[in-house]
Structures are given as C-alpha cells and as structure tokens.
Amino acid sequence: MDFVAAPTATDNSALSALFRPQSIAIFGASSDPTRVGGRPLANMLKFGFAGAIHPINPKYREIQGLKAFASLTEVPGAIDLAILAIPAASVQQTLEDCAARGVRAAIVFSSGYSEVGGEGEAAQQRLSELARRTGLRILGPNCLGMMNVGAGAICTFGQGPGFAMPPAGGISIVSQSGAFGTFTFIVARDRGLPVNLWASTGNEADIEFADCVDWLCDDPETQVIMGYMEGCRTGAKLVRALQKARAVGKPVVVMKVGRTEIGAAAARSHTSALAGSDAVYDCVFRQYGAHRAATVDEFFDVGYASLSGYRPKGRKLGIITLSGGAGVLMADTAEEVGLEVAPLPEPTQQAMRAIVPYAGVLNPVDITGQIANDRTLYRRFGRLMIAEGGYDAMVGFHSVGGLDPTGGANILDSWTALREEFPEIPIFLSLKATPELARNLEAIRVPVFEEPTRMVRAVAALCRFGESAAAAETESVAAATAMPALPTGTLSESAASALLSAAGIPMVAHEIAGSAEAAVAAAVRFGYPVALKIVSPDIAHKSDIGGVRLDLATPEAVADAYAAILNNARTREPKARIAGVLVAPMVRGGVEAVVGVHEDPTFGPIVMVGLGGVLVEVLKDVAFRMAPFGEAEALRMIGELRGRALLEGVRGRPRADVPALARALARLSVLAAQLAGRVTSIEINPLLVRAEGQGVLGLDALVIGKPAAS
C-alpha cells in the first residue's frame, strides 16, 4: 500500500527531446565561440553533432559557417530543443513562441530569476506556469545546460568541453550546481570514466533533479546515475525516481550538501528536534537504495565500481595480498564499513600452507614476497579462496606490481584465468598499474583502485545496493485500519494513547482521576506502585513543570502526589487546561526506546527510533525512515542504532523483543502515513522494549495535531 503523496503527473518522455535531440535551435547564437551564445554551437561543430543546428540571431545571415535565421518562424522543419542564450526580459515570449511552434524542450541559460529574489521569483513562477500550461519542458533558468557525449550534443556554455571530452559510456551525471557539475565532468574525464549524459538543472523552474533521474532510469545507455544535490523541490518525485532506479537495477550515487536542521528551535518533541533536514535526506537515500557519498573521491569510487555491474549477494569479503600490513589495513576498513572478514576453512588453510609454509592463510591471505619466485601464487591461492571460502566478493592488493611489465602480465593472466573459472564472483584489485593494464583488467570486469581502503569502501557500497534491491522485493506494508477523527492541536496523553492503541501499538493501561480519592481508588485497582501525571493538552513535557510522580506505593503517597502535581501545574502553567491526573501502574524491566513521527515539509511523515528514553537528545542514537514501511525495513532501521547491543542482552540481561519493536515501528509508520498533513509530531517516550517474547509497551505519548487553520 502506497501512502506517498503523488506529485502532479509529469510527462518525462518529453525529456528525450532534451537529452537526445535531432534538431536544435539556438536563440542568441554568436559568431564568437567564447561567448555564451557561441560556445554551444562551436562545441557541437567540434564534437560532431549529426543533427540539424539552427542559429537564430537577426544580426547575422551566417554564424560559424551555418545559415542564421532572424526568427523562429523562418526555421524550417521540426525542432526538438531550443537553447536560449538571451536576456531574461526576452525569455518568456521566446518560450511562448517555442511552445506554439511545437518545440518539446528548452534550455534557458539566462539568469535574473529566483536567485535574485523579488521580481526574479515572480518571473520564474511565470516560466513554471508556462511549462505546465503548454507541456514545453524547461531546463533552468540560470543553468549550464546539457551534454550528450556520444551524440556530440554539447548544449552548454560551460568550460568543461574546452578541456577535452571523456569517453562515451555508461555514467550519467545530474547536478543542481553548474560550476560543481562542470568540476565533476572534468574529474570524470581525468579518471577515464565513460560519460553518457550530463545535465545542470539550475533554478529548476520545471525540470527537477528527480525528473532527470526518472528519465535516466529508462535510458538504455545509462548504467549508473550520479548526482549532486543541494535540495529537493518535490519529495514524492525523488522517492519515485529512486524506487524506479532500484527496480531497474541502476545504482544512484549522490552527493547531497547542506547539513542544517529544520524546525529545531520550535520543536516540542525529541523527534522534531532530531529530525533535521540532513537526517531526513540521509534516511530517504538509505531507504530507497541510493548511496550518499561524503567526498568527491567516494562519489567517483562508487560510481566507477558500479559500472562493473556487481551486486554482491552478501557481506563476506575475501582479502588476498602480498603485504601483511596492507591486509590488516583492508581488514580494519572492512570491519568499519560492515563487511565480514570471515576466516577460511581449516582444510583450505592447510592446503595453502602446503604451498607456502610461512604464508598468512586465515583471511586476509598473505602470499608474501614469495610471489617473486613463484608467479603462479596469485592464481593458486585465489582459486582456493574463491572455491572454498564462500566469499561474496574478493579484493586483492598487488602493490606496484602493475608497473612492471613481467609482473603486470602475470597479474592479468592470473586474474583472467580466475575470472574465466569464476565468472560471477565480484573481484576488485588495488595496485599501481600502467594505463594499459588497468584497461585490460577493467575489460574482464576487474575494477582497479590505487588506494586499498577506498576499494573496500566501494565494495561495501555495492553490497548495500544489492541488499536494498533484495529488500525491496520482499518488503510489505501492513494494511491501514480505520482511525477516529483527529482533534486539532495537542492531544492529552489519554487521547494520544487511545489513538496509538487503535493503531495496534500497545500502551500502558491508565485511568484519569478528578480527585485525590479517585486517584487512590485507581491505584488500588492497578496495584501498587503507580505513577501519576498531569493531563493537559497544553503541557507537552510534563516532567519539566513537576507534573509527574513515580513509584507511589501507598494511598497517602498517591494523595499527596495528586495535590502536588495540580499545584505545580497551576503555578507553572496557569493558563493550561487541566483535565485531571492520569494514574498508571509502574512497569519495570526492559530497554527504554523512543519512537516518533516528524512531519517533514518535503518528504512528509518521517519515523524515528532511538535508544535512551529521555536522554535521546543527548545520545542522538537514532535512525529515521520515511513512512510507511514494513517490519523488515523496521528491523534494518533498528540495526543502524549504535547502541543496538543493549537490545541483544548485555551483562546478564535478557534479549529484548526486537521483533515487537519492529512491529510497533511499522504500525506507527502506517498511522503516520494515514495522518500525513494533519499532525506535526507523534512520540512515544519511553517505549519499553521488554524481554524476548514479552512485547513492547508505551509508557508516555505525545501527539501534536496541526492547528485548525492548517
């Protein structure tokens, strides 16, 4: 069941006219190849664009050797793409003319829109309306354009093409920043990565980053999608694009900048305070299978590794090396990124010792400098590791052997033989190599890295791609249940508990007492000891105003606590509406967790789980997911907590009921999706995770509904 709000239907098929145009009109075309209007034309002539190019400029009859036209009406035939290198004041009418002519896509270089505020924002809004009204798809404004490397459609005034082009191939890059996008294009070229398409989305009056990703999912020439993001205009679009990429098996590697929190100052719950915008983006990428890179090196390492097509089926990593130190370095990194460096079976170790008695044979396997005397060791040890180790991926370190002609030839021969014998096992090598050797290894699907720890991190990213795809195939979301009407504003704890209980989340039993005598009577029914709390929709954090008393074991203690709680509430919050005092049994044992929902302005309801109860904001040991999701995703979410060992049983404590916690999270996510747009936040703190088989129990609840005006 899909609770994600669907965006307005968008025809991304029209982006084919943008990315694979057959005919292009250039408004503001220039004879000077260094000017904004001259560079796209010069680039396409230089790099062999085979389609029709129509320069439009009333000042000239010929521009850079091509016939020039005074206006669009003079241009013969159909036009797929228009490039606008003209002042902003002329853009609106030019686009209207293009739409009337049947042009399907346009690139607007012009600046002076939302980036300058004021009238610029209004002008950009008019472009957005034009795109919706006419169906003309617009890239920009204030963008650097697009490049189709293989077709020579170099529709940009950026400097990238002036420094030579990368080989055409399977990587497509989308960037919201023109300058950084140009940087990534040059880095890709310098690293020899094959680039298919490149696009700078600029101000995104119409075509968004997510639209490009969506189209690239259907593009047969794109194998890997790489992107630079600063923000997202339509969360549902991005989620849909990431889901589509995962479904068709195309890795998405993202650099997302901007690590600021939203709404923390006004937050009234732990969840809202912790759910900063960066944490939400992080969870969306993780949940829907994209890899978020922290550095430019990681960005390209993972993109490069993804071209191999490998998706390891598990996390068991075999390491072979001729340097014990490098083996330890790779093993340390593997553990850090969650890979399992499992030892070889004892019979395999014995077989290796029979070949080289002093070799390290546990895993990492160190064949030592004996390789200089016996060039067959790569092949013999590698075969034993792959055939008998049960590894999901193999990595090798060969130092500088790839620079020596003899050593390089042996490396290629050894791994070619192993590749032929084991065609499906992912194999990655770290070595200094000649360009020719690196290309030959890549040709047999053995990616080459110089730095070994970056190689191991890239392998871990591919493992996560595989896990995400497998998880998507088995994920199921519980059906929604009918829910009562949600009052506006903050609910009382009693009303919040009732709402959560109706959603299938166990909450502690309670009664509302309107007098000390009623509180004592309730305590007798529950059995001592009990807890008392103020009940008021205007008091979110009851303990802060002295509105909570715990471990009350006698009638006298209950009566005194009742009076003290009311006095504190009336003194500290004199305007608060008070509905009475809640009486509940004390519940002991288990691990205190916090679960909650935060309404994100871009992605809607985000669910949180954390450990530490009231200390969660101090510990910040939390994980997030976009609602709704199933129990399997909830288990992966719990597995991300640093303190998850507390749930597994430590210092003699019993194992906690993690499946029950996952079940509660999944049910909360369905409730959150049902209430999307009607709540600001939901929180159960603490949610007691009891011993295995005993379930979970919410001890305190806070639900903040949207004001009636919303």
PDB file of C-alpha atoms in Angstrom, residues 376-471:
ATOM      1  CA  THR A 376      51.560 -18.886 -10.027  1.00  0.00           C
ATOM      2  CA  LEU A 377      50.699 -17.982  -6.416  1.00  0.00           C
ATOM      3  CA  TYR A 378      48.062 -15.390  -7.330  1.00  0.00           C
ATOM      4  CA  ARG A 379      46.156 -17.969  -9.330  1.00  0.00           C
ATOM      5  CA  ARG A 380      46.609 -20.924  -6.960  1.00  0.00           C
ATOM      6  CA  PHE A 381      45.767 -19.069  -3.760  1.00  0.00           C
ATOM      7  CA  GLY A 382      42.968 -17.104  -5.445  1.00  0.00           C
ATOM      8  CA  ARG A 383      41.348 -20.302  -6.723  1.00  0.00           C
ATOM      9  CA  LEU A 384      41.378 -21.840  -3.241  1.00  0.00           C
ATOM     10  CA  MET A 385      39.896 -18.695  -1.684  1.00  0.00           C
ATOM     11  CA  ILE A 386      37.099 -18.326  -4.218  1.00  0.00           C
ATOM     12  CA  ALA A 387      36.249 -22.024  -4.500  1.00  0.00           C
ATOM     13  CA  GLU A 388      36.337 -22.887  -0.799  1.00  0.00           C
ATOM     14  CA  GLY A 389      35.986 -19.637   1.161  1.00  0.00           C
ATOM     15  CA  GLY A 390      32.337 -18.930   0.406  1.00  0.00           C
ATOM     16  CA  TYR A 391      33.061 -15.226  -0.071  1.00  0.00           C
ATOM     17  CA  ASP A 392      30.609 -12.824  -1.661  1.00  0.00           C
ATOM     18  CA  ALA A 393      33.416 -10.606  -3.028  1.00  0.00           C
ATOM     19  CA  MET A 394      37.197 -10.726  -3.372  1.00  0.00           C
ATOM     20  CA  VAL A 395      39.741  -7.918  -3.120  1.00  0.00           C
ATOM     21  CA  GLY A 396      43.452  -8.121  -3.847  1.00  0.00           C
ATOM     22  CA  PHE A 397      46.445  -5.893  -3.124  1.00  0.00           C
ATOM     23  CA  HIS A 398      49.379  -6.124  -5.522  1.00  0.00           C
ATOM     24  CA  SER A 399      51.381  -3.019  -4.562  1.00  0.00           C
ATOM     25  CA  VAL A 400      53.362  -1.680  -7.557  1.00  0.00           C
ATOM     26  CA  GLY A 401      53.408  -4.952  -9.487  1.00  0.00           C
ATOM     27  CA  GLY A 402      51.258  -3.451 -12.206  1.00  0.00           C
ATOM     28  CA  LEU A 403      54.047  -1.079 -13.264  1.00  0.00           C
ATOM     29  CA  ASP A 404      56.483  -3.904 -14.036  1.00  0.00           C
ATOM     30  CA  PRO A 405      55.852  -5.476 -17.470  1.00  0.00           C
ATOM     31  CA  THR A 406      56.504  -9.023 -16.239  1.00  0.00           C
ATOM     32  CA  GLY A 407      54.553  -8.620 -13.010  1.00  0.00           C
ATOM     33  CA  GLY A 408      51.719  -6.841 -14.789  1.00  0.00           C
ATOM     34  CA  ALA A 409      51.403  -9.577 -17.384  1.00  0.00           C
ATOM     35  CA  ASN A 410      51.291 -12.194 -14.629  1.00  0.00           C
ATOM     36  CA  ILE A 411      48.608 -10.261 -12.736  1.00  0.00           C
ATOM     37  CA  LEU A 412      46.487 -10.040 -15.874  1.00  0.00           C
ATOM     38  CA  ASP A 413      46.993 -13.725 -16.754  1.00  0.00           C
ATOM     39  CA  SER A 414      46.203 -14.869 -13.206  1.00  0.00           C
ATOM     40  CA  TRP A 415      43.020 -12.886 -12.773  1.00  0.00           C
ATOM     41  CA  THR A 416      41.872 -13.576 -16.331  1.00  0.00           C
ATOM     42  CA  ALA A 417      42.098 -17.296 -15.573  1.00  0.00           C
ATOM     43  CA  LEU A 418      40.207 -16.822 -12.305  1.00  0.00           C
ATOM     44  CA  ARG A 419      37.585 -14.668 -13.975  1.00  0.00           C
ATOM     45  CA  GLU A 420      37.000 -17.369 -16.587  1.00  0.00           C
ATOM     46  CA  GLU A 421      36.740 -20.047 -13.893  1.00  0.00           C
ATOM     47  CA  PHE A 422      34.546 -17.942 -11.571  1.00  0.00           C
ATOM     48  CA  PRO A 423      32.647 -15.514 -13.843  1.00  0.00           C
ATOM     49  CA  GLU A 424      30.130 -14.332 -11.229  1.00  0.00           C
ATOM     50  CA  ILE A 425      32.376 -13.560  -8.244  1.00  0.00           C
ATOM     51  CA  PRO A 426      32.994  -9.810  -7.779  1.00  0.00           C
ATOM     52  CA  ILE A 427      36.753  -9.182  -7.919  1.00  0.00           C
ATOM     53  CA  PHE A 428      38.491  -5.859  -7.219  1.00  0.00           C
ATOM     54  CA  LEU A 429      42.229  -5.099  -7.245  1.00  0.00           C
ATOM     55  CA  SER A 430      44.346  -2.408  -5.610  1.00  0.00           C
ATOM     56  CA  LEU A 431      47.659  -1.747  -7.341  1.00  0.00           C
ATOM     57  CA  LYS A 432      49.753   0.787  -9.166  1.00  0.00           C
ATOM     58  CA  ALA A 433      49.245  -0.136 -12.801  1.00  0.00           C
ATOM     59  CA  THR A 434      50.036   1.089 -16.264  1.00  0.00           C
ATOM     60  CA  PRO A 435      47.005   2.539 -18.086  1.00  0.00           C
ATOM     61  CA  GLU A 436      47.069  -0.424 -20.464  1.00  0.00           C
ATOM     62  CA  LEU A 437      46.980  -2.984 -17.642  1.00  0.00           C
ATOM     63  CA  ALA A 438      44.178  -1.110 -15.877  1.00  0.00           C
ATOM     64  CA  ARG A 439      42.096  -1.061 -19.076  1.00  0.00           C
ATOM     65  CA  ASN A 440      42.731  -4.777 -19.672  1.00  0.00           C
ATOM     66  CA  LEU A 441      41.650  -5.658 -16.126  1.00  0.00           C
ATOM     67  CA  GLU A 442      38.555  -3.496 -16.445  1.00  0.00           C
ATOM     68  CA  ALA A 443      37.739  -5.296 -19.696  1.00  0.00           C
ATOM     69  CA  ILE A 444      37.407  -8.566 -17.744  1.00  0.00           C
ATOM     70  CA  ARG A 445      35.258  -6.806 -15.075  1.00  0.00           C
ATOM     71  CA  VAL A 446      38.012  -6.365 -12.507  1.00  0.00           C
ATOM     72  CA  PRO A 447      37.930  -2.726 -11.325  1.00  0.00           C
ATOM     73  CA  VAL A 448      41.303  -1.243 -10.396  1.00  0.00           C
ATOM     74  CA  PHE A 449      41.951   1.099  -7.439  1.00  0.00           C
ATOM     75  CA  GLU A 450      45.225   2.587  -6.318  1.00  0.00           C
ATOM     76  CA  GLU A 451      44.242   3.073  -2.673  1.00  0.00           C
ATOM     77  CA  PRO A 452      43.092  -0.141  -0.932  1.00  0.00           C
ATOM     78  CA  THR A 453      40.763   1.305   1.703  1.00  0.00           C
ATOM     79  CA  ARG A 454      38.812   3.247  -0.927  1.00  0.00           C
ATOM     80  CA  MET A 455      38.412  -0.021  -2.807  1.00  0.00           C
ATOM     81  CA  VAL A 456      36.973  -1.749   0.277  1.00  0.00           C
ATOM     82  CA  ARG A 457      34.549   1.125   0.889  1.00  0.00           C
ATOM     83  CA  ALA A 458      33.361   0.935  -2.718  1.00  0.00           C
ATOM     84  CA  VAL A 459      32.740  -2.797  -2.335  1.00  0.00           C
ATOM     85  CA  ALA A 460      30.642  -2.089   0.771  1.00  0.00           C
ATOM     86  CA  ALA A 461      28.535   0.378  -1.237  1.00  0.00           C
ATOM     87  CA  LEU A 462      27.863  -2.299  -3.873  1.00  0.00           C
ATOM     88  CA  CYS A 463      26.819  -4.683  -1.105  1.00  0.00           C
ATOM     89  CA  ARG A 464      24.289  -2.112   0.087  1.00  0.00           C
ATOM     90  CA  PHE A 465      22.923  -1.735  -3.455  1.00  0.00           C
ATOM     91  CA  GLY A 466      22.368  -5.479  -3.556  1.00  0.00           C
ATOM     92  CA  GLU A 467      20.774  -5.578  -0.118  1.00  0.00           C
ATOM     93  CA  SER A 468      18.427  -2.719  -0.940  1.00  0.00           C
ATOM     94  CA  ALA A 469      17.252  -4.389  -4.151  1.00  0.00           C
ATOM     95  CA  ALA A 470      16.659  -7.682  -2.345  1.00  0.00           C
ATOM     96  CA  ALA A 471      14.810  -5.923   0.482  1.00  0.00           C
TER      97      ALA A 471
END
